[in-house]
Coordinates of C-alpha atoms in Angstrom, one line a residue:
Chain A
D20 CA -63.4 -50.8 3.8
A21 CA -62.6 -54.0 0.9
G22 CA -59.2 -52.8 0.8
V23 CA -57.4 -52.6 -2.2
I24 CA -58.7 -55.4 -4.5
Q25 CA -55.9 -57.4 -7.5
S26 CA -57.4 -60.1 -10.2
P27 CA -56.1 -62.8 -11.3
R28 CA -54.7 -63.7 -7.5
H29 CA -53.2 -66.4 -10.0
E30 CA -52.1 -65.8 -13.2
V31 CA -49.9 -69.2 -15.8
T32 CA -49.6 -68.4 -19.3
E33 CA -47.7 -69.4 -21.5
M34 CA -44.4 -67.1 -23.2
G35 CA -45.3 -65.0 -25.9
Q36 CA -49.1 -64.6 -24.5
E37 CA -50.3 -61.3 -23.4
V38 CA -51.1 -60.6 -19.5
T39 CA -53.2 -58.4 -18.3
L40 CA -52.9 -57.5 -14.5
R41 CA -55.8 -55.4 -12.9
C42 CA -56.0 -53.6 -9.5
K43 CA -58.9 -51.5 -8.1
P44 CA -57.7 -48.8 -5.3
I45 CA -59.5 -48.1 -1.9
S46 CA -61.7 -45.5 -2.9
G47 CA -60.4 -41.8 -2.3
H48 CA -56.9 -42.7 -2.5
N49 CA -55.6 -40.9 -5.0
S50 CA -51.9 -42.4 -5.8
L51 CA -51.4 -46.2 -7.0
F52 CA -48.0 -47.8 -7.3
W53 CA -47.5 -51.1 -9.1
Y54 CA -44.6 -53.4 -7.7
R55 CA -43.0 -56.4 -8.8
Q56 CA -40.8 -59.1 -5.8
T57 CA -38.4 -61.5 -6.6
M58 CA -36.1 -63.5 -4.7
M59 CA -33.3 -62.1 -6.4
R60 CA -34.1 -58.2 -6.8
G61 CA -36.6 -58.0 -4.2
L62 CA -39.5 -55.2 -4.1
E63 CA -39.3 -52.7 -7.1
L64 CA -41.3 -50.0 -7.8
L65 CA -42.3 -50.2 -11.3
I66 CA -44.7 -47.0 -12.0
Y67 CA -46.9 -45.1 -9.9
F68 CA -50.3 -42.7 -10.9
N69 CA -51.0 -39.6 -9.5
N70 CA -54.8 -38.2 -9.7
N71 CA -55.0 -41.0 -13.0
V72 CA -52.1 -39.6 -14.7
P73 CA -48.7 -41.5 -14.6
I74 CA -45.9 -39.7 -13.0
D75 CA -42.8 -41.7 -13.0
D76 CA -42.3 -45.0 -14.9
S77 CA -38.8 -45.6 -15.1
G78 CA -39.3 -49.0 -13.1
M79 CA -40.5 -50.5 -15.7
P80 CA -38.5 -53.1 -16.9
E81 CA -38.5 -52.9 -21.0
D82 CA -41.2 -51.5 -23.5
R83 CA -43.3 -54.9 -23.0
F84 CA -44.5 -53.6 -20.3
S85 CA -47.6 -50.8 -20.0
A86 CA -49.5 -49.6 -17.3
K87 CA -53.0 -47.5 -17.6
M88 CA -55.1 -46.0 -14.8
P89 CA -58.1 -45.2 -17.0
N90 CA -60.1 -43.4 -13.8
A91 CA -59.7 -43.1 -10.1
S92 CA -61.3 -46.9 -9.6
F93 CA -59.1 -48.8 -12.0
S94 CA -56.0 -49.8 -13.4
T95 CA -54.2 -52.1 -15.6
L96 CA -50.7 -53.5 -15.8
K97 CA -49.9 -55.4 -18.9
I98 CA -47.1 -57.6 -20.4
Q99 CA -47.1 -58.3 -24.4
P100 CA -45.1 -60.4 -25.4
S101 CA -44.7 -62.4 -22.0
E102 CA -41.2 -63.9 -20.9
P103 CA -40.4 -66.8 -18.4
R104 CA -38.3 -64.1 -16.4
D105 CA -41.6 -62.4 -15.7
S106 CA -42.1 -64.8 -13.4
A107 CA -42.7 -62.7 -10.0
V108 CA -45.6 -61.1 -7.9
Y109 CA -47.0 -58.2 -8.9
F110 CA -48.3 -55.9 -6.2
C111 CA -50.8 -53.0 -6.6
A112 CA -51.0 -50.1 -3.6
S113 CA -52.8 -47.2 -3.5
K114 CA -52.3 -44.0 -0.8
V115 CA -54.5 -40.9 0.0
P116 CA -53.7 -37.6 -0.9
G117 CA -50.9 -35.8 1.3
G118 CA -47.9 -36.2 2.5
G119 CA -44.8 -38.8 2.9
Y120 CA -46.2 -39.7 6.5
N121 CA -49.4 -41.4 4.7
E122 CA -48.8 -45.4 4.5
Q123 CA -49.6 -47.1 1.2
F124 CA -52.0 -50.1 1.3
F125 CA -51.2 -52.9 -0.4
G126 CA -53.1 -55.9 -2.4
P127 CA -52.8 -59.3 -2.0
G128 CA -51.0 -59.8 -5.1
T129 CA -50.8 -61.5 -8.7
R130 CA -48.9 -64.5 -8.9
L131 CA -47.4 -64.6 -12.4
T132 CA -45.9 -67.6 -13.6
V133 CA -44.5 -67.4 -17.5
L134 CA -43.7 -71.1 -18.9
Chain B
A10 CA -32.3 -39.6 -2.3
Q11 CA -33.2 -42.0 0.4
S12 CA -32.1 -45.3 1.2
V13 CA -32.6 -48.1 3.7
T14 CA -30.1 -50.9 4.8
Q15 CA -31.8 -54.0 6.7
L16 CA -29.2 -56.0 8.6
G17 CA -29.6 -59.6 8.0
S18 CA -31.6 -61.2 5.5
H19 CA -32.8 -63.5 7.7
V20 CA -32.9 -63.9 12.0
S21 CA -34.0 -66.8 13.7
V22 CA -35.2 -66.6 17.5
S23 CA -36.8 -68.8 20.0
E24 CA -40.6 -68.8 20.9
G25 CA -40.5 -66.4 23.6
A26 CA -36.9 -64.4 22.9
L27 CA -36.5 -60.7 22.2
V28 CA -36.8 -60.0 18.8
L29 CA -34.7 -57.5 16.9
L30 CA -34.7 -56.3 13.4
R31 CA -32.3 -54.0 12.5
C32 CA -32.7 -50.6 10.0
N33 CA -30.9 -48.1 9.2
Y34 CA -32.0 -44.9 6.4
S35 CA -30.3 -42.4 4.3
S36 CA -32.2 -39.2 3.7
S37 CA -31.1 -35.3 3.3
V38 CA -34.4 -34.3 4.7
P39 CA -36.3 -35.3 7.7
P40 CA -37.5 -39.1 7.1
Y41 CA -40.6 -40.9 7.9
L42 CA -40.3 -44.2 8.4
F43 CA -42.6 -47.3 8.0
W44 CA -42.1 -50.9 8.7
Y45 CA -44.1 -53.4 7.0
V46 CA -44.7 -57.4 7.6
Q47 CA -45.4 -59.9 4.8
Y48 CA -46.6 -62.8 5.7
P49 CA -46.7 -66.1 3.2
N50 CA -48.6 -65.9 -0.3
Q51 CA -50.0 -62.2 1.4
G52 CA -50.0 -57.9 0.6
L53 CA -47.6 -55.9 2.6
Q54 CA -49.1 -54.8 5.8
L55 CA -48.4 -51.7 7.7
L56 CA -47.0 -52.5 11.1
L57 CA -46.2 -48.9 12.5
K58 CA -44.7 -45.5 11.3
Y59 CA -43.0 -42.8 12.8
T60 CA -44.1 -39.4 11.3
S61 CA -42.0 -37.2 13.5
A62 CA -44.0 -36.9 16.7
A63 CA -42.9 -39.6 19.2
T64 CA -39.7 -41.3 18.6
L65 CA -40.9 -44.0 20.3
V66 CA -43.9 -45.7 18.4
K67 CA -46.1 -48.9 18.9
G68 CA -47.6 -50.3 16.2
I69 CA -49.7 -53.7 16.2
N70 CA -48.8 -57.3 17.4
G71 CA -46.5 -56.2 20.1
F72 CA -44.1 -54.7 17.9
E73 CA -42.3 -51.1 18.5
A74 CA -39.8 -48.8 16.7
E75 CA -37.3 -46.3 18.2
F76 CA -36.2 -43.4 15.7
K77 CA -32.5 -42.5 16.7
K78 CA -31.6 -39.3 14.2
S79 CA -27.6 -39.4 15.6
E80 CA -27.7 -43.5 14.6
T81 CA -30.3 -43.0 11.6
S82 CA -32.2 -46.0 12.7
F83 CA -35.3 -47.3 13.5
H84 CA -34.7 -50.5 14.9
L85 CA -38.1 -52.6 15.2
T86 CA -38.5 -54.8 18.5
K87 CA -40.9 -57.4 20.5
P88 CA -40.2 -58.9 23.7
S89 CA -41.6 -62.2 23.1
A90 CA -41.7 -63.7 19.5
H91 CA -44.8 -65.9 19.0
M92 CA -44.8 -68.5 16.2
S93 CA -46.9 -66.5 14.2
D94 CA -44.5 -63.6 14.5
A95 CA -42.7 -65.3 11.7
A96 CA -42.7 -63.5 8.2
E97 CA -40.9 -61.1 6.3
Y98 CA -40.3 -57.7 7.4
F99 CA -39.7 -54.5 5.2
C100 CA -38.7 -51.3 6.4
A101 CA -39.0 -48.4 4.4
V102 CA -38.3 -44.4 4.3
S103 CA -40.3 -41.5 2.7
V104 CA -40.3 -37.9 2.5
D105 CA -42.7 -35.1 1.6
S106 CA -41.0 -34.3 -1.5
G107 CA -42.3 -34.4 -4.7
Y108 CA -45.3 -37.1 -4.8
S109 CA -43.8 -39.3 -1.6
T110 CA -42.9 -42.6 -2.8
L111 CA -41.5 -45.2 -0.2
T112 CA -38.2 -46.5 -0.9
F113 CA -37.7 -50.0 0.7
G114 CA -35.2 -52.4 2.3
K115 CA -34.5 -56.0 1.2
G116 CA -36.2 -57.3 4.1
T117 CA -35.4 -59.7 6.9
M118 CA -37.3 -62.8 7.4
L119 CA -37.8 -63.5 11.0
L120 CA -37.6 -67.8 11.7
V121 CA -39.4 -68.3 15.0
S122 CA -38.7 -71.7 16.6
P123 CA -40.6 -73.4 19.2

């Protein structure tokens, strides 16, 4: 099993540019989560999907952030326009159907630097 | 709503010493509890989880944790620290409600000195 796949692993961009982060969940997992990790705020849940449908996006910081899940095997997190304060590590995680006893499996993360 | 408190943002031990990382939770319904480890420049990896079977849970790399309902705690221990245990550790709680998201603590960085 390849695990959760994220791309790119590193992204350096300039302020104002559009950034797209990609995630491929583990096959058979029907829940997908996007997190952001910074030194100041720790690990924050941005949005999560269940069966490709966004369930709660209350963690998305601003309208500049958007996420989609067009099918069960692919999700994107887009930032447009990007700002230096968006610099962070962004993680994607997935989970099998079922109750709260099922753990989330995390990808390796995308380290975003906005100059 | 659930919450997790990890006491101590940094814990330092010597190699071979006991590791104790503290986690207290708050939940109005029976919780499921998890410990994740994050090595530098990597994602989070599950160490162990409590799912209401046994209160003493054994995980990978010699770690274990004990669920104590009366103390609302789920502390992580390892009898003898190894240099390779140096990492950040996160405690998390989930419940059987809605879509069962995880609520994470702020993490504890474990430093191991030779």
